[in-house]
Amino acid sequence: MLQTFQKKFYTNFIEDDRWKYIWEGLGVTLQVTLFAVLLGIVIGFLIAVVRSTYDKTGKLKVLNLICNVYLTVIRGTPVVVQLLIIYFVIFGSVNISKIPVAIMAFGINSGAYVAEIFRSGIMSIDNGQFEAGRSLGFSYAQTMVYIVMPQAFKNVLPALGNEFIVLLKETSVSGYIALQDLTKGGDIIRSRTYDALMPLLAVALIYLIMVIVFTKLVNILERRLRNSEH
Amino acid sequence: MSTNGDVLIQVKEVHKIFHDSLHALNGVSEEILRGEVVVIVGPSGSGKSTFLRSLNLLEVPTTGKIFFEGVDITEKQTDIDKHRQKMGMVFQHFNLFPHKTILENITLAPIKLLKKSKEEAEKQAMQLLKQVGLEEKAASYPSQLSGGQKQRIAIVRSLAMEPDVMLFDEPTSALDPEMVGEVLELMKKLAHDGMTMVVVTHEMGFAKEVATRVLFMDEGQIKEQGRPEEFFENPKDPRLQEFLSKIL
């Protein structure tokens, strides 16, 4: 029993340095996730500004309409399909490395969700804060930057942390464009050794540990923010 | 140079209709003179808060004009932000900035809008804090203050912009009874120092003692006004008589 385990472990991970598929795949997964989240934050922030400006003042009507179309399309279609379209249709005739494509696809996808996180954060700030800023003589933009945004950002930090965790798992479909992420790495080992259990279990375990660790971090952050009076 | 008695704010035939149906202001015309302390009273829903908030355009009138220091601020081209710097406003719920210290709350606008240096703004803020006896709270955050202290800080925050008029929107309504006095004291002091003030309040004692003029609003209109003595002793409008009999 123990011997077969040892043997299987050897063929799946040690032989031909197969552990490298997992290790390098993990690197790709983290890289794609991190940059996609950052891209998502930038896109989400811009959309949230447009949408909440429209909600509060009725300005930016056309931009708001464009943002709504983007949100509807991105949230209404599967991320795998979006990834395939970006890789095979939009960049179909261009020779481009897969990592930036994945970052772009997941970033654009995440941006739609982050936008709603930011928007709810802005809308959760009491309108009195806004009026106090305006009554002192601050413009709409200044009030947003000095008074509303800093408070809203603090409120949404935990939600952004959760978005990172969600995205970490979602990037596991990167294999559809043959990007060798963590999931694909385990799958390659399976195709070499004809043993599905061990490599896929290892992959699942790594995702699980990362999610547990990041969830813990988000919880700590949440508690800190709640305890701090300001 | 402008002196006491000049027209500071002029309101001309202002209507405000909310959501196409609620007629909050129904043709209000009024003048606020420099140096006046005008107290506005009236039942809830009478439009007094809407009237006050339209003076600095937090509520934009549906029709009508408002002039501040001779400038039509309801005109679209007017830079309202510039004029609001000269109109301090104090809210029922204080609206201090919770993410900033008391000192930062007070100095934010003078530094960013009046382009004062940090040192200059802080020096002025500390002087104002000293006047209201809260200088030891400079480094505190709003959440560490009592309601009365918060409201006094909110007043100081407005004063730091050196406004020409102060608008008070029910400044003591959200306070515990034992804290009302300290805020009214500060407002009295301001009035004695010659600040032009427009105050929406239910504190009739304050109106009697401090107001130079009292307005009674009902159904979106100014139904009666006068010096406090005649206003309270000898009300003519039947709605005002009813209102006063209920609260006095």
CSV table of C-alpha atoms in Angstrom, one decimal:
chain,number,residue,atom,x,y,z
A,1,MET,CA,0.0,0.0,0.0
A,2,LEU,CA,2.6,2.4,1.1
A,3,GLN,CA,4.9,1.2,-1.6
A,4,THR,CA,2.4,1.8,-4.4
A,5,PHE,CA,1.8,5.3,-3.0
A,6,GLN,CA,5.6,5.9,-3.0
A,7,LYS,CA,5.8,4.6,-6.5
A,8,LYS,CA,2.9,6.7,-7.8
A,9,PHE,CA,4.3,9.8,-6.1
A,10,TYR,CA,7.6,9.1,-7.8
A,11,THR,CA,6.2,8.7,-11.3
A,12,ASN,CA,3.8,11.6,-11.0
A,13,PHE,CA,6.1,14.2,-9.4
A,14,ILE,CA,9.7,13.2,-9.3
A,15,GLU,CA,10.3,11.3,-12.6
A,16,ASP,CA,11.3,13.6,-15.4
A,17,ASP,CA,11.0,16.6,-13.0
A,18,ARG,CA,7.2,16.5,-13.4
A,19,TRP,CA,6.7,18.6,-10.2
A,20,LYS,CA,7.9,21.5,-12.4
A,21,TYR,CA,4.5,21.4,-14.3
A,22,ILE,CA,2.8,22.1,-11.0
A,23,TRP,CA,5.4,24.6,-9.7
A,24,GLU,CA,5.5,26.6,-12.9
A,25,GLY,CA,1.8,26.4,-13.4
A,26,LEU,CA,1.3,27.8,-9.9
A,27,GLY,CA,3.5,30.7,-10.9
A,28,VAL,CA,1.4,31.4,-14.0
A,29,THR,CA,-1.8,31.1,-12.0
A,30,LEU,CA,-0.7,33.6,-9.4
A,31,GLN,CA,0.7,36.0,-12.0
A,32,VAL,CA,-2.5,36.0,-14.1
A,33,THR,CA,-4.6,36.4,-11.0
A,34,LEU,CA,-2.6,39.2,-9.5
A,35,PHE,CA,-2.5,41.3,-12.7
A,36,ALA,CA,-6.0,40.5,-13.7
A,37,VAL,CA,-7.2,41.8,-10.3
A,38,LEU,CA,-5.2,45.0,-10.7
A,39,LEU,CA,-6.6,45.5,-14.2
A,40,GLY,CA,-10.1,44.7,-12.9
A,41,ILE,CA,-9.6,47.3,-10.1
A,42,VAL,CA,-8.7,50.0,-12.7
A,43,ILE,CA,-11.6,49.1,-15.0
A,44,GLY,CA,-14.0,48.7,-12.1
A,45,PHE,CA,-13.0,52.0,-10.5
A,46,LEU,CA,-13.5,54.0,-13.7
A,47,ILE,CA,-16.9,52.4,-14.3
A,48,ALA,CA,-18.0,53.0,-10.7
A,49,VAL,CA,-17.0,56.7,-11.1
A,50,VAL,CA,-19.1,57.0,-14.3
A,51,ARG,CA,-22.1,55.1,-12.9
A,52,SER,CA,-22.2,56.8,-9.5
A,53,THR,CA,-21.7,60.3,-11.1
A,54,TYR,CA,-24.7,59.5,-13.3
A,55,ASP,CA,-26.7,58.3,-10.3
A,56,LYS,CA,-25.9,61.4,-8.3
A,57,THR,CA,-25.9,64.1,-10.9
A,58,GLY,CA,-27.5,62.7,-14.1
A,59,LYS,CA,-24.3,63.6,-16.1
A,60,LEU,CA,-22.2,61.3,-18.3
A,61,LYS,CA,-25.3,59.7,-19.8
A,62,VAL,CA,-23.6,58.2,-22.9
A,63,LEU,CA,-20.7,56.8,-20.9
A,64,ASN,CA,-23.1,55.4,-18.4
A,65,LEU,CA,-24.9,53.6,-21.2
A,66,ILE,CA,-21.7,52.1,-22.5
A,67,CYS,CA,-20.8,50.9,-19.0
A,68,ASN,CA,-24.2,49.3,-18.7
A,69,VAL,CA,-23.7,47.4,-21.9
A,70,TYR,CA,-20.3,46.2,-20.8
A,71,LEU,CA,-21.6,45.1,-17.4
A,72,THR,CA,-24.6,43.3,-19.0
A,73,VAL,CA,-22.5,41.5,-21.6
A,74,ILE,CA,-19.6,40.5,-19.3
A,75,ARG,CA,-21.8,39.3,-16.4
A,76,GLY,CA,-24.2,37.6,-18.8
A,77,THR,CA,-21.7,35.3,-20.5
A,78,PRO,CA,-19.3,32.7,-19.2
A,79,VAL,CA,-15.7,33.7,-18.6
A,80,VAL,CA,-14.5,30.7,-20.6
A,81,VAL,CA,-16.3,32.0,-23.7
A,82,GLN,CA,-14.9,35.5,-23.1
A,83,LEU,CA,-11.4,34.0,-22.8
A,84,LEU,CA,-11.8,32.0,-26.0
A,85,ILE,CA,-13.2,35.0,-27.9
A,86,ILE,CA,-10.4,37.3,-26.8
A,87,TYR,CA,-7.7,34.7,-27.7
A,88,PHE,CA,-9.1,33.2,-30.9
A,89,VAL,CA,-11.2,36.0,-32.3
A,90,ILE,CA,-9.7,39.3,-31.2
A,91,PHE,CA,-6.1,38.2,-31.2
A,92,GLY,CA,-6.7,35.3,-33.6
A,93,SER,CA,-4.4,36.6,-36.3
A,94,VAL,CA,-1.8,38.1,-34.0
A,95,ASN,CA,1.1,36.2,-32.5
A,96,ILE,CA,0.7,37.0,-28.9
A,97,SER,CA,1.9,35.3,-25.7
A,98,LYS,CA,-0.9,33.7,-23.7
A,99,ILE,CA,-0.3,35.2,-20.3
A,100,PRO,CA,-1.2,38.8,-21.3
A,101,VAL,CA,-4.3,37.5,-23.1
A,102,ALA,CA,-5.4,35.6,-20.0
A,103,ILE,CA,-4.7,38.7,-17.8
A,104,MET,CA,-6.7,40.8,-20.2
A,105,ALA,CA,-9.6,38.4,-20.3
A,106,PHE,CA,-9.8,37.8,-16.6
A,107,GLY,CA,-9.2,41.5,-15.9
A,108,ILE,CA,-12.0,42.6,-18.2
A,109,ASN,CA,-14.2,40.0,-16.6
A,110,SER,CA,-13.3,40.9,-13.0
A,111,GLY,CA,-13.7,44.7,-13.8
A,112,ALA,CA,-17.4,44.2,-14.2
A,113,TYR,CA,-17.7,42.7,-10.7
A,114,VAL,CA,-15.3,45.1,-9.1
A,115,ALA,CA,-17.3,48.0,-10.6
A,116,GLU,CA,-20.4,47.0,-8.7
A,117,ILE,CA,-18.3,46.5,-5.5
A,118,PHE,CA,-16.9,50.1,-5.8
A,119,ARG,CA,-20.3,51.5,-6.8
A,120,SER,CA,-22.0,50.0,-3.7
A,121,GLY,CA,-19.1,51.3,-1.7
A,122,ILE,CA,-19.6,54.8,-3.0
A,123,MET,CA,-23.4,54.6,-2.6
A,124,SER,CA,-23.0,53.3,1.0
A,125,ILE,CA,-21.4,56.6,2.1
A,126,ASP,CA,-24.0,58.8,3.7
A,127,ASN,CA,-25.2,61.6,1.4
A,128,GLY,CA,-24.5,64.0,4.3
A,129,GLN,CA,-20.8,63.5,3.7
A,130,PHE,CA,-21.3,64.6,0.1
A,131,GLU,CA,-23.4,67.6,1.1
A,132,ALA,CA,-20.9,68.6,3.7
A,133,GLY,CA,-18.1,68.6,1.1
A,134,ARG,CA,-20.2,70.5,-1.4
A,135,SER,CA,-21.3,73.1,1.2
A,136,LEU,CA,-17.7,73.9,2.1
A,137,GLY,CA,-17.1,74.8,-1.6
A,138,PHE,CA,-15.6,71.6,-2.9
A,139,SER,CA,-16.5,70.6,-6.5
A,140,TYR,CA,-18.2,67.3,-7.2
A,141,ALA,CA,-14.8,65.7,-8.2
A,142,GLN,CA,-13.0,67.2,-5.1
A,143,THR,CA,-15.7,65.9,-2.8
A,144,MET,CA,-15.3,62.5,-4.3
A,145,VAL,CA,-11.6,62.4,-4.1
A,146,TYR,CA,-11.1,64.0,-0.6
A,147,ILE,CA,-14.1,62.8,1.2
A,148,VAL,CA,-16.2,60.0,-0.4
A,149,MET,CA,-13.6,57.8,-2.0
A,150,PRO,CA,-11.3,57.3,0.9
A,151,GLN,CA,-14.2,56.1,3.1
A,152,ALA,CA,-15.7,54.0,0.3
A,153,PHE,CA,-12.3,52.3,-0.5
A,154,LYS,CA,-11.9,51.3,3.1
A,155,ASN,CA,-15.4,49.8,3.2
A,156,VAL,CA,-14.8,47.7,0.0
A,157,LEU,CA,-11.3,46.4,0.8
A,158,PRO,CA,-12.7,43.0,2.1
A,159,ALA,CA,-14.9,42.6,-0.9
A,160,LEU,CA,-11.9,43.2,-3.1
A,161,GLY,CA,-10.0,40.5,-1.2
A,162,ASN,CA,-12.8,38.1,-1.9
A,163,GLU,CA,-12.8,39.1,-5.6
A,164,PHE,CA,-9.1,38.1,-5.7
A,165,ILE,CA,-10.0,34.6,-4.2
A,166,VAL,CA,-12.8,34.1,-6.7
A,167,LEU,CA,-10.6,35.1,-9.6
A,168,LEU,CA,-7.8,32.7,-8.3
A,169,LYS,CA,-10.1,29.8,-8.9
A,170,GLU,CA,-11.6,31.1,-12.1
A,171,THR,CA,-8.3,31.3,-13.8
A,172,SER,CA,-8.3,27.5,-13.7
A,173,VAL,CA,-10.0,27.6,-17.1
A,174,SER,CA,-6.9,29.1,-18.7
A,175,GLY,CA,-6.1,25.6,-20.1
A,176,TYR,CA,-8.8,26.3,-22.8
A,177,ILE,CA,-6.3,28.5,-24.6
A,178,ALA,CA,-3.5,26.0,-23.7
A,179,LEU,CA,-2.0,28.3,-21.1
A,180,GLN,CA,-0.1,26.1,-18.7
A,181,ASP,CA,-1.5,27.3,-15.4
A,182,LEU,CA,-1.7,25.2,-12.2
A,183,THR,CA,-4.7,23.2,-13.4
A,184,LYS,CA,-3.2,22.6,-16.8
A,185,GLY,CA,0.0,21.5,-15.2
A,186,GLY,CA,-1.7,18.8,-13.2
A,187,ASP,CA,-3.6,17.7,-16.3
A,188,ILE,CA,-0.4,17.4,-18.3
A,189,ILE,CA,1.0,15.1,-15.7
A,190,ARG,CA,-2.2,13.0,-15.8
A,191,SER,CA,-1.8,12.7,-19.6
A,192,ARG,CA,1.8,11.5,-19.2
A,193,THR,CA,1.4,9.0,-16.3
A,194,TYR,CA,-2.2,8.0,-16.9
A,195,ASP,CA,-2.8,8.5,-13.2
A,196,ALA,CA,-5.6,11.0,-12.6
A,197,LEU,CA,-6.0,10.8,-8.9
A,198,MET,CA,-2.6,12.0,-7.6
A,199,PRO,CA,-1.8,15.1,-9.8
A,200,LEU,CA,-5.4,16.4,-9.7
A,201,LEU,CA,-5.6,15.9,-6.0
A,202,ALA,CA,-2.4,17.8,-5.6
A,203,VAL,CA,-3.7,20.6,-7.7
A,204,ALA,CA,-6.9,20.8,-5.7
A,205,LEU,CA,-5.0,20.8,-2.5
A,206,ILE,CA,-2.8,23.7,-3.6
A,207,TYR,CA,-5.9,25.8,-4.6
A,208,LEU,CA,-7.6,24.9,-1.3
A,209,ILE,CA,-4.6,26.0,0.8
A,210,MET,CA,-4.2,29.2,-1.1
A,211,VAL,CA,-7.9,30.0,-0.7
A,212,ILE,CA,-7.8,29.2,3.0
A,213,VAL,CA,-4.8,31.4,3.5
A,214,PHE,CA,-6.2,34.4,1.6
A,215,THR,CA,-9.6,34.0,3.2
A,216,LYS,CA,-7.9,34.2,6.6
A,217,LEU,CA,-6.0,37.3,5.5
A,218,VAL,CA,-9.2,38.9,4.3
A,219,ASN,CA,-10.9,38.1,7.6
A,220,ILE,CA,-8.0,39.7,9.6
A,221,LEU,CA,-8.3,42.8,7.4
A,222,GLU,CA,-12.0,42.9,7.9
A,223,ARG,CA,-11.7,42.7,11.7
A,224,ARG,CA,-8.9,45.4,11.7
A,225,LEU,CA,-11.1,47.7,9.6
A,226,ARG,CA,-14.1,47.2,11.8
A,227,ASN,CA,-12.1,47.8,15.0
A,228,SER,CA,-10.4,50.9,13.9
A,229,GLU,CA,-12.5,53.9,14.7
A,230,HIS,CA,-11.6,55.8,11.6
B,1,MET,CA,-17.1,97.6,1.0
B,2,SER,CA,-20.3,96.2,2.3
B,3,THR,CA,-21.7,97.0,5.7
B,4,ASN,CA,-24.5,95.8,7.9
B,5,GLY,CA,-27.9,96.3,6.4
B,6,ASP,CA,-26.8,95.5,2.8
B,7,VAL,CA,-28.8,92.8,1.0
B,8,LEU,CA,-26.7,89.6,1.3
B,9,ILE,CA,-29.1,87.0,-0.1
B,10,GLN,CA,-32.1,87.8,-2.2
B,11,VAL,CA,-34.7,85.1,-3.1
B,12,LYS,CA,-37.1,85.8,-5.9
B,13,GLU,CA,-40.2,83.8,-6.5
B,14,VAL,CA,-38.6,80.4,-5.8
B,15,HIS,CA,-40.6,77.2,-6.4
B,16,LYS,CA,-39.3,73.8,-5.7
B,17,ILE,CA,-41.2,70.7,-6.9
B,18,PHE,CA,-39.9,67.3,-5.9
B,19,HIS,CA,-40.6,64.3,-8.1
B,20,ASP,CA,-43.1,66.3,-10.2
B,21,SER,CA,-45.6,66.4,-7.4
B,22,LEU,CA,-44.5,67.6,-4.0
B,23,HIS,CA,-44.6,71.4,-4.0
B,24,ALA,CA,-42.0,72.0,-1.2
B,25,LEU,CA,-41.6,75.7,-2.0
B,26,ASN,CA,-44.5,77.6,-3.4
B,27,GLY,CA,-43.3,81.0,-4.5
B,28,VAL,CA,-41.0,82.3,-1.8
B,29,SER,CA,-39.4,85.7,-2.0
B,30,GLU,CA,-37.2,87.0,0.8
B,31,GLU,CA,-34.2,89.1,1.6
B,32,ILE,CA,-31.5,88.4,4.1
B,33,LEU,CA,-29.6,91.5,5.2
B,34,ARG,CA,-26.0,91.5,6.4
B,35,GLY,CA,-25.8,91.2,10.2
B,36,GLU,CA,-29.3,89.7,10.5
B,37,VAL,CA,-30.0,86.6,12.5
B,38,VAL,CA,-33.1,85.1,10.8
B,39,VAL,CA,-34.8,82.2,12.5
B,40,ILE,CA,-37.2,80.1,10.5
B,41,VAL,CA,-39.9,78.1,12.3
B,42,GLY,CA,-42.8,76.0,11.1
B,43,PRO,CA,-44.3,72.6,11.2
B,44,SER,CA,-42.5,69.7,9.7
B,45,GLY,CA,-43.0,69.5,5.9
B,46,SER,CA,-43.5,73.2,5.7
B,47,GLY,CA,-40.5,73.7,3.4
B,48,LYS,CA,-38.2,75.5,5.9
B,49,SER,CA,-35.3,73.1,5.4
B,50,THR,CA,-35.8,73.1,1.6
B,51,PHE,CA,-35.8,76.9,1.7
B,52,LEU,CA,-32.5,76.9,3.7
B,53,ARG,CA,-30.9,74.3,1.5
B,54,SER,CA,-31.8,76.2,-1.6
B,55,LEU,CA,-29.9,79.3,-0.3
B,56,ASN,CA,-26.6,77.5,-1.1
B,57,LEU,CA,-28.2,75.5,-3.9
B,58,LEU,CA,-28.0,72.1,-2.2
B,59,GLU,CA,-31.5,72.1,-3.5
B,60,VAL,CA,-31.7,73.7,-6.9
B,61,PRO,CA,-35.0,75.7,-7.3
B,62,THR,CA,-37.3,74.4,-10.0
B,63,THR,CA,-38.0,78.0,-10.9
B,64,GLY,CA,-37.1,81.4,-9.5
B,65,LYS,CA,-33.8,83.1,-8.8
B,66,ILE,CA,-31.4,83.4,-5.8
B,67,PHE,CA,-28.8,86.2,-5.6
B,68,PHE,CA,-25.9,86.0,-3.2
B,69,GLU,CA,-23.8,89.2,-2.8
B,70,GLY,CA,-25.4,90.5,-6.0
B,71,VAL,CA,-24.6,87.4,-8.1
B,72,ASP,CA,-27.4,85.2,-9.5
B,73,ILE,CA,-26.2,81.8,-8.3
B,74,THR,CA,-29.1,80.0,-10.0
B,75,GLU,CA,-27.6,81.1,-13.3
B,76,LYS,CA,-26.0,78.0,-14.9
B,77,GLN,CA,-22.7,79.7,-15.7
B,78,THR,CA,-22.2,80.8,-12.1
B,79,ASP,CA,-19.4,79.0,-10.3
B,80,ILE,CA,-21.4,77.9,-7.3
B,81,ASP,CA,-18.4,76.2,-5.6
B,82,LYS,CA,-16.8,79.7,-5.3
B,83,HIS,CA,-19.9,81.2,-3.7
B,84,ARG,CA,-20.5,78.2,-1.3
B,85,GLN,CA,-17.0,78.9,0.2
B,86,LYS,CA,-18.6,82.1,1.6
B,87,MET,CA,-21.7,80.3,2.9
B,88,GLY,CA,-21.1,78.0,5.8
B,89,MET,CA,-23.6,75.3,6.5
B,90,VAL,CA,-24.3,73.3,9.7
B,91,PHE,CA,-26.3,70.1,9.4
B,92,GLN,CA,-28.6,68.3,11.8
B,93,HIS,CA,-26.4,65.2,11.7
B,94,PHE,CA,-23.1,67.1,11.9
B,95,ASN,CA,-21.6,65.3,8.8
B,96,LEU,CA,-18.0,65.5,10.1
B,97,PHE,CA,-15.6,63.5,8.0
B,98,PRO,CA,-15.1,60.3,10.1
B,99,HIS,CA,-11.8,59.3,8.3
B,100,LYS,CA,-10.1,62.6,9.3
B,101,THR,CA,-9.0,64.0,12.7
B,102,ILE,CA,-10.8,67.0,14.1
B,103,LEU,CA,-7.8,69.2,13.0
B,104,GLU,CA,-8.0,67.7,9.5
B,105,ASN,CA,-11.7,68.2,9.3
B,106,ILE,CA,-11.2,71.9,10.0
B,107,THR,CA,-8.2,72.5,7.8
B,108,LEU,CA,-9.1,70.5,4.7
B,109,ALA,CA,-11.2,73.1,3.0
B,110,PRO,CA,-8.9,76.1,3.9
B,111,ILE,CA,-5.9,74.2,2.6
B,112,LYS,CA,-7.4,72.9,-0.6
B,113,LEU,CA,-9.7,75.7,-1.5
B,114,LEU,CA,-8.2,78.9,0.0
B,115,LYS,CA,-4.7,77.6,-0.7
B,116,LYS,CA,-3.6,78.3,2.8
B,117,SER,CA,-0.4,76.7,4.0
B,118,LYS,CA,-0.8,73.8,6.4
B,119,GLU,CA,0.8,75.7,9.2
B,120,GLU,CA,-1.4,78.7,8.7
B,121,ALA,CA,-4.5,76.6,8.5
B,122,GLU,CA,-3.6,74.7,11.6
B,123,LYS,CA,-2.8,77.8,13.5
B,124,GLN,CA,-6.2,79.3,12.6
B,125,ALA,CA,-7.9,76.0,13.4
B,126,MET,CA,-6.3,75.8,16.9
B,127,GLN,CA,-7.4,79.4,17.6
B,128,LEU,CA,-11.0,78.5,16.7
B,129,LEU,CA,-10.8,75.3,18.7
B,130,LYS,CA,-9.6,77.3,21.7
B,131,GLN,CA,-12.5,79.7,21.4
B,132,VAL,CA,-14.9,76.7,21.6
B,133,GLY,CA,-12.9,75.0,24.3
B,134,LEU,CA,-12.1,71.9,22.3
B,135,GLU,CA,-8.4,72.4,21.6
B,136,GLU,CA,-7.5,69.1,23.3
B,137,LYS,CA,-9.6,67.3,20.8
B,138,ALA,CA,-7.5,68.4,17.8
B,139,ALA,CA,-6.0,64.9,17.3
B,140,SER,CA,-9.2,63.0,18.0
B,141,TYR,CA,-11.5,61.4,15.5
B,142,PRO,CA,-15.2,62.4,15.3
B,143,SER,CA,-16.3,59.1,16.6
B,144,GLN,CA,-14.6,59.9,19.9
B,145,LEU,CA,-16.7,63.0,20.5
B,146,SER,CA,-20.1,63.6,22.0
B,147,GLY,CA,-22.9,64.9,19.9
B,148,GLY,CA,-22.6,68.5,21.2
B,149,GLN,CA,-18.8,68.4,20.7
B,150,LYS,CA,-19.3,67.2,17.1
B,151,GLN,CA,-21.7,70.0,16.3
B,152,ARG,CA,-19.4,72.6,17.7
B,153,ILE,CA,-16.6,71.2,15.6
B,154,ALA,CA,-18.9,71.3,12.6
B,155,ILE,CA,-19.6,75.0,13.3
B,156,VAL,CA,-15.8,75.6,13.6
B,157,ARG,CA,-15.2,73.7,10.3
B,158,SER,CA,-17.5,76.1,8.6
B,159,LEU,CA,-16.1,79.2,10.3
B,160,ALA,CA,-12.6,78.2,9.2
B,161,MET,CA,-13.7,79.2,5.7
B,162,GLU,CA,-14.4,82.7,7.0
B,163,PRO,CA,-18.0,82.8,5.5
B,164,ASP,CA,-20.2,85.8,5.1
B,165,VAL,CA,-23.2,83.9,6.2
B,166,MET,CA,-23.9,80.8,8.2
B,167,LEU,CA,-26.8,78.5,7.5
B,168,PHE,CA,-28.0,76.2,10.3
B,169,ASP,CA,-30.3,73.3,9.4
B,170,GLU,CA,-31.9,72.1,12.7
B,171,PRO,CA,-28.5,72.1,14.4
B,172,THR,CA,-29.7,70.8,17.8
B,173,SER,CA,-32.4,68.4,16.7
B,174,ALA,CA,-30.2,65.3,16.8
B,175,LEU,CA,-28.7,66.1,20.1
B,176,ASP,CA,-29.4,64.7,23.6
B,177,PRO,CA,-31.1,67.4,25.6
B,178,GLU,CA,-28.2,68.1,27.9
B,179,MET,CA,-26.0,68.9,24.9
B,180,VAL,CA,-28.3,71.4,23.2
B,181,GLY,CA,-27.2,74.2,25.5
B,182,GLU,CA,-23.5,74.2,24.5
B,183,VAL,CA,-24.3,74.4,20.8
B,184,LEU,CA,-26.9,77.2,21.3
B,185,GLU,CA,-24.3,79.1,23.5
B,186,LEU,CA,-21.8,79.0,20.6
B,187,MET,CA,-24.5,80.1,18.1
B,188,LYS,CA,-25.4,83.0,20.4
B,189,LYS,CA,-21.7,84.0,20.6
B,190,LEU,CA,-21.5,84.0,16.8
B,191,ALA,CA,-24.6,86.2,16.6
B,192,HIS,CA,-23.2,88.6,19.1
B,193,ASP,CA,-20.0,88.8,17.0
B,194,GLY,CA,-22.0,90.0,14.1
B,195,MET,CA,-22.3,86.9,12.0
B,196,THR,CA,-25.2,86.8,9.5
B,197,MET,CA,-27.1,83.7,10.3
B,198,VAL,CA,-30.1,81.9,8.9
B,199,VAL,CA,-31.3,79.2,11.3
B,200,VAL,CA,-34.0,76.6,11.0
B,201,THR,CA,-34.8,75.4,14.5
B,202,HIS,CA,-37.4,74.3,17.0
B,203,GLU,CA,-35.6,76.1,19.8
B,204,MET,CA,-38.1,79.0,20.4
B,205,GLY,CA,-36.0,80.3,23.3
B,206,PHE,CA,-33.1,80.8,20.9
B,207,ALA,CA,-35.5,82.6,18.5
B,208,LYS,CA,-36.8,84.9,21.1
B,209,GLU,CA,-33.5,85.7,22.6
B,210,VAL,CA,-31.2,85.9,19.6
B,211,ALA,CA,-33.2,86.4,16.4
B,212,THR,CA,-33.5,89.8,14.8
B,213,ARG,CA,-36.3,88.4,12.7
B,214,VAL,CA,-38.5,85.3,12.8
B,215,LEU,CA,-40.1,83.7,9.7
B,216,PHE,CA,-43.0,81.3,9.9
B,217,MET,CA,-43.2,78.9,7.0
B,218,ASP,CA,-46.2,76.7,6.2
B,219,GLU,CA,-47.2,74.9,3.0
B,220,GLY,CA,-44.1,76.1,1.2
B,221,GLN,CA,-44.7,79.7,1.8
B,222,ILE,CA,-43.6,82.4,4.3
B,223,LYS,CA,-46.9,83.0,6.0
B,224,GLU,CA,-45.8,85.6,8.6
B,225,GLN,CA,-42.6,87.3,9.8
B,226,GLY,CA,-41.5,89.9,12.3
B,227,ARG,CA,-39.3,90.9,15.2
B,228,PRO,CA,-39.4,88.2,17.8
B,229,GLU,CA,-41.5,90.2,20.4
B,230,GLU,CA,-44.4,90.9,18.0
B,231,PHE,CA,-44.0,87.5,16.3
B,232,PHE,CA,-44.5,85.5,19.6
B,233,GLU,CA,-46.7,88.0,21.5
B,234,ASN,CA,-49.0,88.9,18.7
B,235,PRO,CA,-49.2,86.3,15.9
B,236,LYS,CA,-51.8,87.1,13.2
B,237,ASP,CA,-51.8,84.1,10.9
B,238,PRO,CA,-54.2,81.5,12.3
B,239,ARG,CA,-51.8,78.7,11.4
B,240,LEU,CA,-49.0,80.4,13.3
B,241,GLN,CA,-51.3,80.9,16.3
B,242,GLU,CA,-52.1,77.2,16.2
B,243,PHE,CA,-48.4,76.3,15.8
B,244,LEU,CA,-47.3,78.5,18.7
B,245,SER,CA,-50.1,77.2,20.9
B,246,LYS,CA,-48.8,73.7,20.3
B,247,ILE,CA,-45.2,74.2,21.1
B,248,LEU,CA,-45.1,77.0,23.7
